[in-house]
Amino acid sequence: MSPKAASPPRRRERWPRDERVAAITEAARAVFCEKGFLESSTAEVAARAGVVEGTLYRYFPSKRALLLHVVERFYERIFADYEQQLMGVRGTWNRLRFLIWKHLSVLHGDPAMCRLIMHELRPSPDYRRSSVFRLNRRYTERTMAVIKEGIAAGELVPGVPLTIVRDMIFGCAEHHSWAYLRGEGQFSPEAAADALTDMVYRGLQPQALTRSGSADASVRRLEQAVRRLEGISPARRTRKAAG
Amino acid sequence: MSPKAASPPRRRERWPRDERVAAITEAARAVFCEKGFLESSTAEVAARAGVVEGTLYRYFPSKRALLLHVVERFYERIFADYEQQLMGVRGTWNRLRFLIWKHLSVLHGDPAMCRLIMHELRPSPDYRRSSVFRLNRRYTERTMAVIKEGIAAGELVPGVPLTIVRDMIFGCAEHHSWAYLRGEGQFSPEAAADALTDMVYRGLQPQALTRSGSADASVRRLEQAVRRLEGISPARRTRKAAG
DNA sequence: TATTTAAGTGAGGTGGACTCATTAAATGGC
DNA sequence: GCCATTTAATGAGTCCACCTCACTTAAATA
């Protein structure tokens, strides 16, 4: 075959760096979300971006770095108006509920991307050194700040480590959305936010179990006595246990 | 070099199927735990098991199936005496605390294996069809059963969806042990179990909406304490934990 | 227009999961 | 004890995907 008659080769275009990066990023986002990171090939990303594989590696040192970049762009979009919106909500319960609901809504709104982040990016060995990890931490810290405000206002009690509360909120959200992220179930961000906020809020309110006003001192002492008793085995079986 | 003088080839031994499977499984467990699943190579697993790569594929259809088998053996060991031990604990709070503590202890005791399960096995596309998923569900259902008992006994209130409670417990445990599983932090199963159990327990108790120590509220709390006492337990509650 | 710069290319390199024809160790009949 | 049969074990080889690099050529610059 003569060179003239050959099928016309791809017109080689030289784009501005930003546009090329954007095109590759968008192609990668689409492919990764469709197939998952491991099942995606750099060849397919390149094809969808309208370049050859080698071009990817001019802009990104590795497939994983490309994933990181895709996720960073996502976080930027998500966080854009967070602080602004939170300022419009008053009261500890409402603020807490808003943040939890917002988080669940993100999971609900873009399950493929969230699955990518939680199941494929986060397990990678260097995740905790990545920018995404730091972005995520800033995000959870905002939630902890709301709880600290509640404690400062006397509405919530200290005593439970804040990290436990944080892990309950985000751990619950993650597990609760698990099946949905795989496309194998449903969940309601509103209902889940209500239930989760209630649980957390109640768990942080003054009660006999942790702390109480001075008037409850005797009750508290009794509570502790009961608890001590629970640790003793009198070898007696009550009627209740039969049920 | 003459054939006679060549380095002696591996003595070809034919083992009973069970022993060969056990050897391969143990080698895979060790390598996967050391390096992580993706970073491990089948060549290294084979070498450690004293066979060549092809032999692996006589017993396991894929590297991933080998991982599944390794994890199944782990679950069997972990679950062996669960039910037995739980029968020795009385009282909703104590039973809940026992299950949570046990779970956290497993995470604490074999972080490499748990990381393998949570970060590398669970994200795989067919996880929810796997035997490990079913084993895990049996395990979380036991925890939900304890809460149902508490509700049936009137010690806890219904109203919060049980799945939310379950996700709080296991989600919190997972997030709380996150850094530790990567070898980048510490956590105390005892302290975390206390805090988490308290939060969950309190979140499921009838709420005295008044914050004061009214006589009414005191009575209610005492009633709850007595109800707890009705399930008498030989387990001793350790409030303080070394952090 | 001639020269310089670097974006873009695509043909390999490499490494790891997996396959399969061949080899030989165990087994059983005689 | 010997041969036939079975099948565990082998290891050379295939395939595929990430990544590299020497080269091409479109744009920028003088």
XYZ file of C-alpha atoms (C1' of nucleotides) in Angstrom:
546
model
C 0.000 0.000 0.000
C 1.205 3.437 -0.860
C 1.657 5.997 1.914
C -0.789 8.294 0.141
C -3.596 5.756 0.132
C -3.192 4.733 3.756
C -6.097 5.374 6.141
C -5.764 8.949 7.354
C -3.840 8.979 10.614
C -5.268 10.775 13.599
C -4.901 14.496 13.082
C -2.253 15.414 15.578
C -3.473 18.377 17.579
C -1.572 20.190 20.250
C -3.892 21.440 22.929
C -3.184 23.810 25.801
C -2.005 21.829 28.774
C -5.077 22.604 30.881
C -7.505 21.427 28.269
C -5.618 18.234 27.603
C -5.439 17.478 31.321
C -9.141 18.187 31.645
C -9.992 15.884 28.748
C -7.903 13.067 30.161
C -9.303 13.589 33.650
C -12.873 13.462 32.419
C -12.227 10.353 30.336
C -10.575 8.671 33.303
C -13.460 9.618 35.600
C -15.970 8.110 33.200
C -14.068 4.877 32.624
C -13.110 4.373 36.269
C -16.682 4.971 37.421
C -18.094 2.608 34.828
C -15.720 -0.295 35.305
C -13.890 0.310 38.534
C -10.231 1.217 38.760
C -8.650 -2.202 38.513
C -10.876 -3.315 35.672
C -10.168 -0.157 33.675
C -7.240 -0.098 31.309
C -5.091 2.886 30.494
C -5.681 2.033 26.853
C -9.404 2.622 27.240
C -8.908 5.881 29.113
C -6.565 7.089 26.404
C -8.947 6.105 23.642
C -11.840 7.881 25.326
C -9.691 10.983 25.787
C -8.734 10.914 22.116
C -5.034 10.341 22.692
C -2.680 7.386 22.778
C -1.481 5.723 25.957
C 1.889 7.406 25.926
C 0.254 10.810 26.162
C -1.328 9.945 29.488
C 2.108 9.469 30.942
C 3.238 12.894 29.852
C 0.671 14.389 32.225
C 0.378 11.748 34.953
C 3.193 9.601 36.297
C 0.964 6.553 36.784
C -2.534 5.214 36.484
C -2.979 5.623 40.236
C -1.880 9.259 40.122
C -4.576 9.788 37.532
C -7.115 8.276 39.919
C -5.936 10.597 42.678
C -6.350 13.581 40.392
C -9.860 12.525 39.393
C -10.859 12.206 43.039
C -9.322 15.554 43.983
C -11.443 17.298 41.368
C -14.506 15.560 42.809
C -13.729 16.706 46.347
C -13.281 20.257 45.160
C -16.705 20.270 43.605
C -18.316 18.697 46.664
C -16.732 21.017 49.188
C -17.307 24.173 47.192
C -20.322 25.425 49.104
C -20.233 23.362 52.265
C -19.186 26.030 54.721
C -21.573 28.521 53.191
C -24.544 26.213 53.577
C -23.640 25.175 57.103
C -23.706 28.831 58.156
C -27.391 28.856 57.297
C -28.236 26.183 59.862
C -28.652 26.918 63.577
C -28.754 24.611 66.574
C -26.554 21.647 67.367
C -29.022 18.956 66.357
C -29.843 20.703 63.093
C -26.224 21.386 62.208
C -25.245 17.819 62.977
C -28.174 16.531 60.982
C -27.297 18.782 58.090
C -23.703 17.539 57.902
C -24.732 13.912 58.176
C -27.457 14.339 55.609
C -25.095 16.143 53.259
C -22.582 13.346 53.532
C -25.217 10.694 52.886
C -26.536 12.721 49.972
C -23.121 12.760 48.345
C -22.952 8.984 48.682
C -26.449 8.734 47.268
C -25.858 11.179 44.443
C -22.668 9.738 42.974
C -22.349 6.157 44.136
C -19.882 5.172 41.439
C -17.433 7.891 42.405
C -17.851 7.195 46.110
C -17.288 3.513 45.538
C -14.140 4.409 43.665
C -12.920 6.487 46.582
C -13.845 4.129 49.380
C -13.161 0.777 47.771
C -10.354 1.431 45.362
C -8.467 4.558 46.313
C -8.558 4.410 50.098
C -7.152 0.873 50.440
C -4.001 1.825 48.542
C -0.855 1.766 50.652
C -0.013 5.449 50.333
C -3.522 6.797 50.856
C -2.734 8.378 54.191
C 0.008 10.410 52.550
C -2.244 11.587 49.749
C -3.933 14.925 49.320
C -7.308 13.182 49.282
C -6.713 11.949 52.796
C -6.039 15.496 53.961
C -9.115 16.812 52.151
C -11.183 14.137 53.813
C -9.839 14.980 57.219
C -10.719 18.630 56.843
C -14.202 17.431 56.074
C -14.625 15.193 59.127
C -13.100 17.884 61.323
C -15.945 20.183 60.425
C -18.342 17.625 61.855
C -16.305 17.290 65.024
C -16.292 21.073 65.348
C -20.092 21.084 65.447
C -20.027 18.577 68.276
C -17.447 20.633 70.133
C -19.740 23.630 69.795
C -22.556 21.584 71.273
C -20.375 20.614 74.205
C -19.209 24.191 74.729
C -22.829 25.307 74.764
C -23.630 22.720 77.426
C -26.078 20.998 75.107
C -23.925 17.887 74.806
C -21.711 16.289 77.399
C -18.038 15.547 77.034
C -16.845 12.138 78.140
C -17.118 10.142 74.950
C -13.944 10.548 72.887
C -14.669 12.705 69.872
C -12.887 10.308 67.572
C -15.361 7.599 68.542
C -18.256 9.885 67.689
C -16.669 10.783 64.380
C -16.036 7.137 63.542
C -19.616 6.260 64.430
C -20.991 8.861 62.074
C -18.792 8.199 59.082
C -18.476 4.486 59.696
C -22.241 4.148 59.926
C -22.748 6.200 56.774
C -20.272 4.034 54.929
C -21.684 0.710 56.017
C -25.223 1.903 55.535
C -24.584 2.852 51.915
C -22.540 -0.253 51.181
C -25.022 -2.250 49.162
C -26.247 0.843 47.364
C -22.760 1.756 46.194
C -22.565 -1.645 44.545
C -25.904 -1.083 42.900
C -27.481 -3.822 44.989
C -29.829 -1.949 47.261
C -31.382 1.336 48.241
C -31.234 3.711 51.157
C -32.796 7.016 52.059
C -30.368 9.793 53.006
C -33.166 11.568 54.864
C -34.300 8.621 56.958
C -30.759 7.496 57.681
C -29.700 11.029 58.616
C -32.591 11.314 61.050
C -31.889 8.007 62.731
C -28.146 8.489 62.883
C -28.378 12.055 64.164
C -30.836 11.003 66.842
C -28.626 8.164 68.000
C -25.531 10.324 68.169
C -27.309 13.251 69.757
C -28.938 11.093 72.408
C -25.686 9.302 73.049
C -24.111 12.642 73.884
C -26.797 13.997 76.156
C -26.558 14.165 79.917
C -27.819 10.943 81.394
C -27.362 8.812 84.430
C -24.993 6.482 82.671
C -22.250 8.977 82.190
C -22.780 12.204 83.962
C -25.615 13.842 85.700
C -26.457 16.859 87.755
C -25.605 16.861 91.439
C -29.217 16.047 92.272
C -28.696 12.673 90.666
C -25.704 11.769 92.745
C -27.535 9.101 94.689
C -29.066 7.605 91.574
C -25.671 7.594 89.977
C -24.190 5.844 92.968
C -26.932 3.246 92.727
C -26.271 2.794 89.054
C -22.663 2.075 89.760
C -23.608 -0.390 92.444
C -25.862 -2.172 90.009
C -23.091 -2.322 87.493
C -20.734 -3.792 90.002
C -23.355 -6.379 90.790
C -23.596 -7.220 87.149
C -20.000 -8.285 87.297
C -20.662 -10.799 90.039
C -21.947 -14.258 89.374
C -24.485 -15.312 92.034
C -25.296 -18.442 90.053
C -28.929 -17.469 90.031
C -31.038 -17.577 86.950
C -33.952 -15.183 86.719
C -37.265 -15.849 85.083
C -36.511 -13.172 82.522
C -33.584 -15.042 81.045
C -35.866 -17.887 80.059
C -37.536 -15.753 77.399
C 27.567 -28.694 31.673
C 26.617 -32.329 31.507
C 23.138 -33.443 32.496
C 24.611 -35.459 35.318
C 26.400 -32.495 36.835
C 23.403 -30.177 36.631
C 22.050 -28.794 39.891
C 19.671 -31.386 41.333
C 16.120 -30.548 40.327
C 13.455 -30.236 43.003
C 12.492 -33.667 44.227
C 9.002 -34.117 42.938
C 6.767 -35.194 45.776
C 3.113 -36.070 45.565
C 1.320 -35.058 48.696
C -2.201 -35.896 49.818
C -4.538 -33.279 48.515
C -5.404 -31.900 51.960
C -1.817 -31.364 52.947
C -0.936 -29.658 49.709
C -3.922 -27.369 49.990
C -2.997 -26.581 53.576
C 0.589 -25.782 52.618
C -0.485 -23.501 49.797
C -3.099 -21.813 51.974
C -0.603 -21.108 54.728
C 1.979 -19.769 52.285
C -0.645 -17.542 50.691
C -1.800 -16.269 54.071
C 1.740 -15.348 55.042
C 2.595 -13.624 51.774
C -0.734 -11.801 51.465
C -0.517 -10.547 55.045
C 3.043 -9.386 54.602
C 2.685 -7.589 51.292
C -1.002 -7.152 50.679
C -2.919 -8.994 48.007
C -2.153 -6.871 44.966
C 1.524 -6.549 45.784
C 1.881 -10.301 46.262
C 2.757 -12.446 43.280
C 1.598 -15.975 42.676
C 5.242 -16.826 42.033
C 6.151 -15.892 45.601
C 3.235 -17.798 47.086
C 4.240 -20.864 45.091
C 7.877 -20.577 46.111
C 6.941 -20.258 49.775
C 4.657 -23.283 49.477
C 7.466 -25.297 47.865
C 5.723 -25.766 44.528
C 5.759 -24.087 41.135
C 3.129 -21.627 39.973
C 1.247 -24.113 37.862
C 0.529 -26.251 40.910
C -1.424 -23.429 42.547
C -3.838 -23.507 39.662
C -4.495 -27.198 40.091
C -6.047 -26.431 43.484
C -7.372 -22.896 43.058
C -8.896 -21.437 39.914
C -7.417 -17.976 40.505
C -5.336 -15.861 42.816
C -8.523 -14.281 44.142
C -10.081 -17.679 44.924
C -6.977 -18.434 46.935
C -7.522 -15.232 48.907
C -11.124 -16.220 49.564
C -10.018 -19.588 50.860
C -7.435 -18.035 53.153
C -10.061 -15.704 54.620
C -12.600 -18.495 55.063
C -10.119 -20.455 57.171
C -9.572 -17.326 59.276
C -13.295 -16.838 59.886
C -13.654 -20.446 60.930
C -10.977 -20.038 63.564
C -12.433 -16.757 64.811
C -16.012 -17.966 65.082
C -15.177 -21.307 66.646
C -16.046 -20.378 70.245
C -18.071 -17.221 69.801
C -21.480 -18.544 70.659
C -20.086 -20.494 73.562
C -18.476 -17.449 75.111
C -21.498 -15.230 74.571
C -23.606 -17.675 76.557
C -21.444 -16.883 79.546
C -22.398 -13.215 79.526
C -25.667 -11.910 80.964
C -27.333 -8.530 80.616
C -27.850 -6.488 77.513
C -25.128 -3.951 78.184
C -22.615 -6.629 79.007
C -23.522 -8.826 76.068
C -23.341 -5.891 73.702
C -20.062 -4.807 75.179
C -18.715 -8.326 74.912
C -19.527 -8.612 71.212
C -18.123 -5.189 70.416
C -15.005 -5.854 72.440
C -14.552 -9.231 70.790
C -14.828 -7.677 67.375
C -12.336 -4.944 68.216
C -10.027 -7.545 69.707
C -9.989 -9.507 66.484
C -9.063 -6.344 64.614
C -6.400 -5.641 67.199
C -5.048 -9.173 67.282
C -4.550 -9.772 63.573
C -4.450 -6.407 61.834
C -2.769 -7.729 58.709
C -5.491 -10.293 58.093
C -8.260 -7.837 58.883
C -6.751 -5.292 56.529
C -6.680 -7.971 53.882
C -10.353 -8.697 54.415
C -11.589 -5.129 54.662
C -9.349 -3.394 52.156
C -8.610 -6.024 49.568
C -11.203 -8.764 49.631
C -14.361 -6.799 50.396
C -14.016 -4.249 47.576
C -13.931 -6.987 44.948
C -16.959 -7.010 42.678
C -18.249 -10.445 43.647
C -17.798 -10.075 47.395
C -21.496 -10.049 48.169
C -21.853 -13.412 46.453
C -18.975 -14.939 48.374
C -19.083 -17.278 51.335
C -17.141 -14.744 53.365
C -19.956 -12.256 52.990
C -22.414 -14.815 54.332
C -20.128 -15.713 57.222
C -19.820 -12.053 58.069
C -23.542 -11.561 58.000
C -24.112 -14.402 60.428
C -21.700 -12.611 62.673
C -23.371 -9.191 62.588
C -26.759 -10.837 63.012
C -25.662 -12.151 66.356
C -25.074 -8.600 67.489
C -28.462 -7.491 66.225
C -30.040 -10.401 68.085
C -28.637 -9.090 71.358
C -30.208 -5.713 70.692
C -33.507 -7.351 69.847
C -33.349 -9.165 73.167
C -32.807 -5.836 74.890
C -35.826 -4.371 73.164
C -37.954 -7.403 73.943
C -36.965 -7.062 77.588
C -38.035 -3.411 77.576
C -34.504 -2.302 78.404
C -34.022 -0.665 75.030
C -36.538 1.168 72.940
C -37.457 0.278 69.387
C -37.686 3.132 66.916
C -34.164 3.310 65.578
C -33.797 0.923 62.635
C -31.666 -2.030 63.645
C -29.584 -1.792 60.520
C -28.528 1.701 61.527
C -27.440 0.431 64.920
C -25.542 -2.415 63.320
C -23.831 -0.082 60.873
C -22.894 2.267 63.697
C -21.221 -0.490 65.615
C -19.301 -2.134 62.810
C -18.689 1.074 60.910
C -17.298 2.725 64.006
C -15.117 -0.267 64.773
C -13.778 -0.241 61.251
C -13.012 3.455 61.091
C -11.602 3.447 64.588
C -9.104 0.725 63.765
C -8.228 2.196 60.375
C -4.840 3.700 61.131
C -3.876 0.746 63.297
C -4.559 -1.726 60.501
C -2.069 0.161 58.372
C 0.473 0.049 61.156
C 0.235 3.795 61.621
C -1.432 4.155 64.978
C -2.759 2.476 68.093
C -6.113 1.893 69.697
C -7.393 0.168 72.793
C -10.126 -2.431 72.213
C -11.201 -2.046 75.842
C -11.528 1.725 75.847
C -13.164 1.795 72.424
C -15.575 -0.978 73.385
C -16.614 0.922 76.511
C -17.189 4.174 74.679
C -18.960 2.596 71.730
C -21.173 0.396 73.883
C -22.149 3.355 76.047
C -23.020 5.470 73.025
C -25.122 2.758 71.450
C -26.766 1.743 74.685
C -27.627 5.305 75.578
C -28.851 6.002 72.094
C -31.354 3.189 72.502
C -32.662 4.092 75.922
C -35.952 5.789 76.652
C -35.141 9.440 76.589
C -35.876 11.591 79.592
C -36.389 14.771 77.642
C -35.859 16.949 80.664
C -32.281 17.492 81.537
C -32.923 17.863 85.229
C -32.602 15.149 87.809
C -36.289 15.048 88.536
C -37.620 12.309 90.744
C -39.462 10.947 87.751
C -36.306 10.565 85.719
C -34.479 9.053 88.641
C -37.100 6.428 89.070
C -36.995 5.589 85.421
C -33.261 5.248 85.495
C -33.400 3.038 88.539
C -35.948 0.882 86.850
C -33.632 0.480 83.947
C -30.775 -0.363 86.246
C -32.816 -3.011 87.964
C -33.896 -4.422 84.619
C -30.283 -4.692 83.644
C -29.587 -6.448 86.903
C -32.168 -9.044 86.020
C -29.799 -10.396 83.474
C -27.051 -11.292 85.862
C -23.642 -11.663 84.383
C -20.402 -13.206 85.507
C -18.410 -10.928 83.274
C -16.599 -8.129 84.952
C -16.790 -4.751 83.385
C -13.484 -3.039 83.017
C -14.179 0.641 82.812
C -10.615 1.754 82.670
C -8.433 0.724 79.823
C -4.786 1.334 79.125
C -4.615 3.691 76.196
C 11.297 31.458 6.376
C 14.483 29.037 9.425
C 15.147 27.488 13.994
C 13.754 25.865 18.357
C 10.724 23.638 21.600
C 8.062 20.138 23.485
C 3.366 17.791 22.720
C 2.211 13.740 20.784
C 3.198 9.175 19.051
C 3.360 4.091 18.987
C 6.375 0.370 18.981
C 8.415 -2.125 22.343
C 9.893 -3.603 27.435
C 8.523 -5.718 31.582
C 6.221 -8.221 34.891
C 2.635 -10.990 36.583
C -1.641 -13.955 36.132
C -2.805 -17.937 34.063
C -2.483 -22.362 30.566
C -1.182 -26.766 28.856
C 1.547 -30.452 26.935
C 4.743 -33.282 29.145
C 6.891 -35.906 32.986
C 7.050 -39.094 36.491
C 5.324 -40.642 41.153
C 1.910 -43.417 43.120
C -1.529 -47.261 42.502
C -3.447 -51.626 41.220
C -3.795 -55.897 38.542
C -1.181 -59.877 37.411
C 8.398 -57.856 41.079
C 6.681 -55.850 36.534
C 3.752 -53.264 33.604
C -0.333 -50.275 32.766
C -2.924 -46.585 34.372
C -3.821 -42.424 36.641
C -3.000 -37.913 37.820
C -0.009 -34.615 40.752
C 3.499 -31.752 39.478
C 6.136 -29.290 36.311
C 7.864 -25.157 33.760
C 7.971 -23.193 29.362
C 5.058 -20.251 27.196
C 0.799 -17.045 26.318
C -1.615 -13.003 27.112
C -2.495 -8.647 28.770
C -1.811 -4.224 30.933
C 1.189 -0.673 32.777
C 4.724 1.982 31.504
C 9.091 3.823 28.638
C 11.552 6.122 25.104
C 13.396 7.528 20.786
C 11.336 9.805 17.239
C 7.939 12.926 14.672
C 5.941 17.153 13.874
C 2.825 21.052 15.204
C 3.332 25.360 17.105
C 6.213 29.255 18.914
C 9.957 32.336 18.138
C 13.542 34.956 15.885
